[in-house]
XYZ file of C-alpha atoms in Angstrom:
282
model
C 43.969 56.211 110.447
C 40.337 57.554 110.277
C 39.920 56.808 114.151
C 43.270 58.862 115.142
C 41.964 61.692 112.306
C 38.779 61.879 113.860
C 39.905 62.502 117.866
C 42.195 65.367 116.508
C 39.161 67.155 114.615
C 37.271 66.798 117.876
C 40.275 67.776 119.965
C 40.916 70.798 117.611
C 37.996 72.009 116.443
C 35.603 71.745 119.408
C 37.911 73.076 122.148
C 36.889 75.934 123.890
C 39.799 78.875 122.596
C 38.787 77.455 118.943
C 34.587 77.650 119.873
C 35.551 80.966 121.188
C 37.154 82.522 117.753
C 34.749 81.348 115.486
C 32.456 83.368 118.088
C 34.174 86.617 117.820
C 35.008 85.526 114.334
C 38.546 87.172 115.117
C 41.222 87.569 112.655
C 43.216 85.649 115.295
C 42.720 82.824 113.294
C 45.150 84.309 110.580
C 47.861 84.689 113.119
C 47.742 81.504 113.877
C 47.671 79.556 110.422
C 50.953 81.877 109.798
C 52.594 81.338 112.899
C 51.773 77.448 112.309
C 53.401 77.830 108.997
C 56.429 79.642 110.601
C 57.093 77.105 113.080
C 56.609 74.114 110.138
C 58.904 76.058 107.948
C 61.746 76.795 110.476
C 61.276 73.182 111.907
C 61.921 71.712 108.374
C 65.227 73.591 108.287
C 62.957 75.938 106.065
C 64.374 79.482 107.557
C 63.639 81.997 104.813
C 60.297 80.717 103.833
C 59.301 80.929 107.109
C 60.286 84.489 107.326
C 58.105 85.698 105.156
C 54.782 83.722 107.521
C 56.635 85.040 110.509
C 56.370 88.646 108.995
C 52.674 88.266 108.128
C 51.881 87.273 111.653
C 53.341 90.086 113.077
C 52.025 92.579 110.415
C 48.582 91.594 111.934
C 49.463 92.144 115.059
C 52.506 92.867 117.359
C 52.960 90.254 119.698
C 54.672 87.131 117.636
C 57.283 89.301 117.686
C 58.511 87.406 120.159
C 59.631 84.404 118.240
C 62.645 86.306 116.669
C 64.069 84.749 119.628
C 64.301 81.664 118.112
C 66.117 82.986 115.292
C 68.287 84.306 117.781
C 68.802 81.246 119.389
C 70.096 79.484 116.659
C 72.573 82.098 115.524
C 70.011 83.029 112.242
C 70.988 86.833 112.631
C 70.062 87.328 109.189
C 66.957 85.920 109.279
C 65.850 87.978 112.169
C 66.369 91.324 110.554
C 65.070 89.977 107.040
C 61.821 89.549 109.206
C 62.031 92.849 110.673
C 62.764 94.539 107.466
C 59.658 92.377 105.848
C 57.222 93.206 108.498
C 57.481 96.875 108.096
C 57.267 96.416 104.044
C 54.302 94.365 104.636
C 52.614 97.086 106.900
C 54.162 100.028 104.793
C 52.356 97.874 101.587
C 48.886 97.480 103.471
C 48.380 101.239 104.538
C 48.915 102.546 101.034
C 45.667 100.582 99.858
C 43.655 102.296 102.712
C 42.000 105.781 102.008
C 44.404 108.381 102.390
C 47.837 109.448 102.870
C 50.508 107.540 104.382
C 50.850 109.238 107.272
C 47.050 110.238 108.199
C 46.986 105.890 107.563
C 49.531 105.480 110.565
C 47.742 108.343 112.539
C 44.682 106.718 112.713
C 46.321 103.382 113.383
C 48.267 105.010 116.398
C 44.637 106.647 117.383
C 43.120 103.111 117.030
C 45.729 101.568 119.648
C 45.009 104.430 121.921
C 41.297 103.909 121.922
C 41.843 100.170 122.382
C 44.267 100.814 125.361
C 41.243 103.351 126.863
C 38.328 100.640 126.235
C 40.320 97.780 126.975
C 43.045 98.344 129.159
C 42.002 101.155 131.258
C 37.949 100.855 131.423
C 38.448 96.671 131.301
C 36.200 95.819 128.188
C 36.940 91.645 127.546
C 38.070 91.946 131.105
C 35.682 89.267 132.046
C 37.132 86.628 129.232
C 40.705 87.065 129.147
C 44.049 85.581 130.390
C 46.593 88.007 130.694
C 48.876 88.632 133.430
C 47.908 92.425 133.929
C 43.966 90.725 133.778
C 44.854 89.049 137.013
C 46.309 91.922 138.641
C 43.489 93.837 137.913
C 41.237 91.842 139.375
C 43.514 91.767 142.580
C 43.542 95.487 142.791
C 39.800 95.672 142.493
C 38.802 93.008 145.136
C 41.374 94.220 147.877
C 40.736 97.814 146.765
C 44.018 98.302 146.654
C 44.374 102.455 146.552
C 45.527 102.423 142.796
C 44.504 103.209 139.631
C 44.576 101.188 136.694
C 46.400 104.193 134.679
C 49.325 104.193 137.740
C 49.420 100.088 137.311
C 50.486 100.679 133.856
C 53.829 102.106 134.016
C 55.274 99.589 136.423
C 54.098 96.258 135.155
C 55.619 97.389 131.437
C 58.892 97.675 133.433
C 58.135 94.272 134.599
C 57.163 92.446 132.110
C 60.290 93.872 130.064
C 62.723 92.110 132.518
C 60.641 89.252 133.181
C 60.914 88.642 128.644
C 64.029 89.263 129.289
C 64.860 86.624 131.119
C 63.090 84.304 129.587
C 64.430 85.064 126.103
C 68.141 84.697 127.404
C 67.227 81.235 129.174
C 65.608 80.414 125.288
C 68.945 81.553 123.886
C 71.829 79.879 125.452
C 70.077 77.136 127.909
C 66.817 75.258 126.515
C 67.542 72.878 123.438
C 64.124 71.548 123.246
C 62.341 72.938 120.589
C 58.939 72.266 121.984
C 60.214 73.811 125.116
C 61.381 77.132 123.158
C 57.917 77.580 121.260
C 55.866 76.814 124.793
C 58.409 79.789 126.346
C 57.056 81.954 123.402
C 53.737 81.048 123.176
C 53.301 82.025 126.684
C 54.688 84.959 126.061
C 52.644 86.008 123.823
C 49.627 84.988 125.446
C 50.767 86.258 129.186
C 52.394 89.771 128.674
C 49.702 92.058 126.984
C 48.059 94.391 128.904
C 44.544 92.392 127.574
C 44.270 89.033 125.821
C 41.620 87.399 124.940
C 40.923 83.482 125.158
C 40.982 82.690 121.670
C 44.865 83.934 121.763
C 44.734 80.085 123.950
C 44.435 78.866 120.236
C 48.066 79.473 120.175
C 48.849 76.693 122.326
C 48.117 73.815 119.916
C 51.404 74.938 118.236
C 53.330 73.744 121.194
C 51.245 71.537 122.597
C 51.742 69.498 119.101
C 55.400 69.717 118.998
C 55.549 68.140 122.167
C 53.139 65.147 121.126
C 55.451 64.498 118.243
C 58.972 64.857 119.922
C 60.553 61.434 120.715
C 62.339 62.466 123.922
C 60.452 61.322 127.206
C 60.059 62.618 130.990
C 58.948 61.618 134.204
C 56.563 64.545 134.052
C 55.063 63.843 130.933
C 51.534 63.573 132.590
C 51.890 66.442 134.150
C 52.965 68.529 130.438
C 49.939 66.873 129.183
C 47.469 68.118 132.433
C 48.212 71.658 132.087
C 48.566 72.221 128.174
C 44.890 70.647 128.637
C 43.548 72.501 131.147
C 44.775 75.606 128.632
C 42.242 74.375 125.956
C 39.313 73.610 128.507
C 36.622 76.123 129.626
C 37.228 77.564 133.144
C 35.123 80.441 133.209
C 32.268 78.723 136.194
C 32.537 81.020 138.887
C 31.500 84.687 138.507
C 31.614 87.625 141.055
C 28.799 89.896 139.703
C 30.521 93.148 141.251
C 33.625 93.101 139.263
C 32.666 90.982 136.322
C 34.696 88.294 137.187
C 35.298 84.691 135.999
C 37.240 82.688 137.468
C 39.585 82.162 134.585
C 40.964 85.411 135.011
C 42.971 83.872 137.082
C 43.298 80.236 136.616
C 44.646 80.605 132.990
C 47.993 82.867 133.892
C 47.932 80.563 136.836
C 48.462 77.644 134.688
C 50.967 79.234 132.682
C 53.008 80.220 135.437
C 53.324 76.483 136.037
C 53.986 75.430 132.832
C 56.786 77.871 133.021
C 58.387 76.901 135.698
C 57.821 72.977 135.333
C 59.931 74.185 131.736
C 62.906 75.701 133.706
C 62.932 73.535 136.590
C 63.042 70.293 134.708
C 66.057 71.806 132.803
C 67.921 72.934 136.090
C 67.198 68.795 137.593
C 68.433 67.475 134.540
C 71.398 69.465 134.340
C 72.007 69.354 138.502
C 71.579 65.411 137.501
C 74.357 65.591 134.935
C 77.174 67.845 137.410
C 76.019 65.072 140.220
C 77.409 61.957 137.440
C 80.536 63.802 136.440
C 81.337 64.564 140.378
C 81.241 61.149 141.294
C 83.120 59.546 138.197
């Protein structure tokens, strides 16, 4: 109804990762209406049409990559390499329009990623409004000057945040049947592992977030789904330290995500535990 229409617009549209894009005017907002498209495509049994929005996601930019694991997790082998096999078409296809050859089109682009990893990375640019895991660290290393540099920080948290994915993607493979549950996994991700990310990546989040309004299946914990998928879309940024740049979301955001993590895996491990405790005792 026009009541019910007219919270969603407001929830949507004025939240802060969503007031935060249209400020940056990011192409962001493309990944998103494909991955939305992806994950209403593959939900409505839908696989190779949602493919080809996976592949357009990722041709934008890397990091939905990481939602081949669902393919993955439901056996779709094909599907998986049809997107891989897409993607680079699609980026193959782009660079050709641009001015130049092929290859002086994928040296710049390789020159472009290195001057984003310098100005971003390295000398913290967007340090001060993002969310990423390697943000947080950061910001540890430079209020306990810690005797690092950012350049020797680099090396070790690639190593692990490959085994970290790692594990995640195998629990999204053979343990977790919620689909909700799978895209959250992913979302986070996505959002969590780059070496910088930027709060209107927290757009992502509706995806999940509205899977899990529409699923039938209830918890105990509901609330407490509900809390932190919240506090994702809110504004935290109130306390800044002047000598480092910092806001306070720095760190609250991959805090929250961290929970929502392991409130995922832990209510899976109680239900299960629940399960082995029934069959012991019959």
């Amino acid at each position: 109804n026009a009541a019910n229409f007219r919270n969603v617009f407001i929830f949507s549209f004025f939240s802060y990762p969503v007031l935060f894009l249209i400020d940056r005017a990011n192409f962001e907002s493309f990944v998103f209406i494909f991955l939305a498209l992806f994950i209403y495509f593959y939900q409505n049994k839908k696989a190779l049409i949602s493919v080809l929005f996976l592949s357009l996601a990722i041709s934008m930019k890397l990091f939905p990559a990481v939602f081949l694991i669902l393919f993955l997790s439901d056996r779709r082998y094909k599907e998986a390499v049809y997107t891989v096999i897409f993607t680079v078409a699609v980026s193959v296809f782009s660079l050709l329009f641009l001015s130049g050859s092929l290859t002086d089109n994928i040296q710049r682009m390789l020159l472009n990623m290195k001057l984003f990893n310098l100005v971003y990375v390295i000398r913290g640019a967007g340090f001060d409004y993002g969310h990423s895991l390697f943000g947080a660290l950061k910001f540890f290393v430079y209020y306990f000057h810690v005797n690092l540099t950012i350049e020797e920080l680099l090396s070790p948290y690639l190593i692990f945040v490959f085994v970290f994915f790692a594990f995640l993607a195998l629990y999204v493979i053979f343990y977790e049947t919620e689909f909700w549950k799978k895209v959250t996994i992913l979302t986070i991700s996505m959002c969590l592992f780059p070496y910088a990310s930027s709060n209107y990546k927290l757009i992502h989040f509706f995806i999940p977030l509205y899977l899990y309004i529409n699923t039938d299946k209830q918890e105990k914990i509901d609330i407490l789904y509900m809390i932190l998928f919240s506090l994702l879309l809110m504004p935290k940024n109130f306390h800044f330290i002047i000598k480092y740049k910092f806001y306070s979301g720095v760190l609250i955001d991959p805090l929250i995500m961290l929970i929502l993590l392991f409130v995922i895996i832990t209510s899976f491990t109680k239900t299960n535990l629940g399960k082995m405790k029934l069959l012991f005792v019959k």
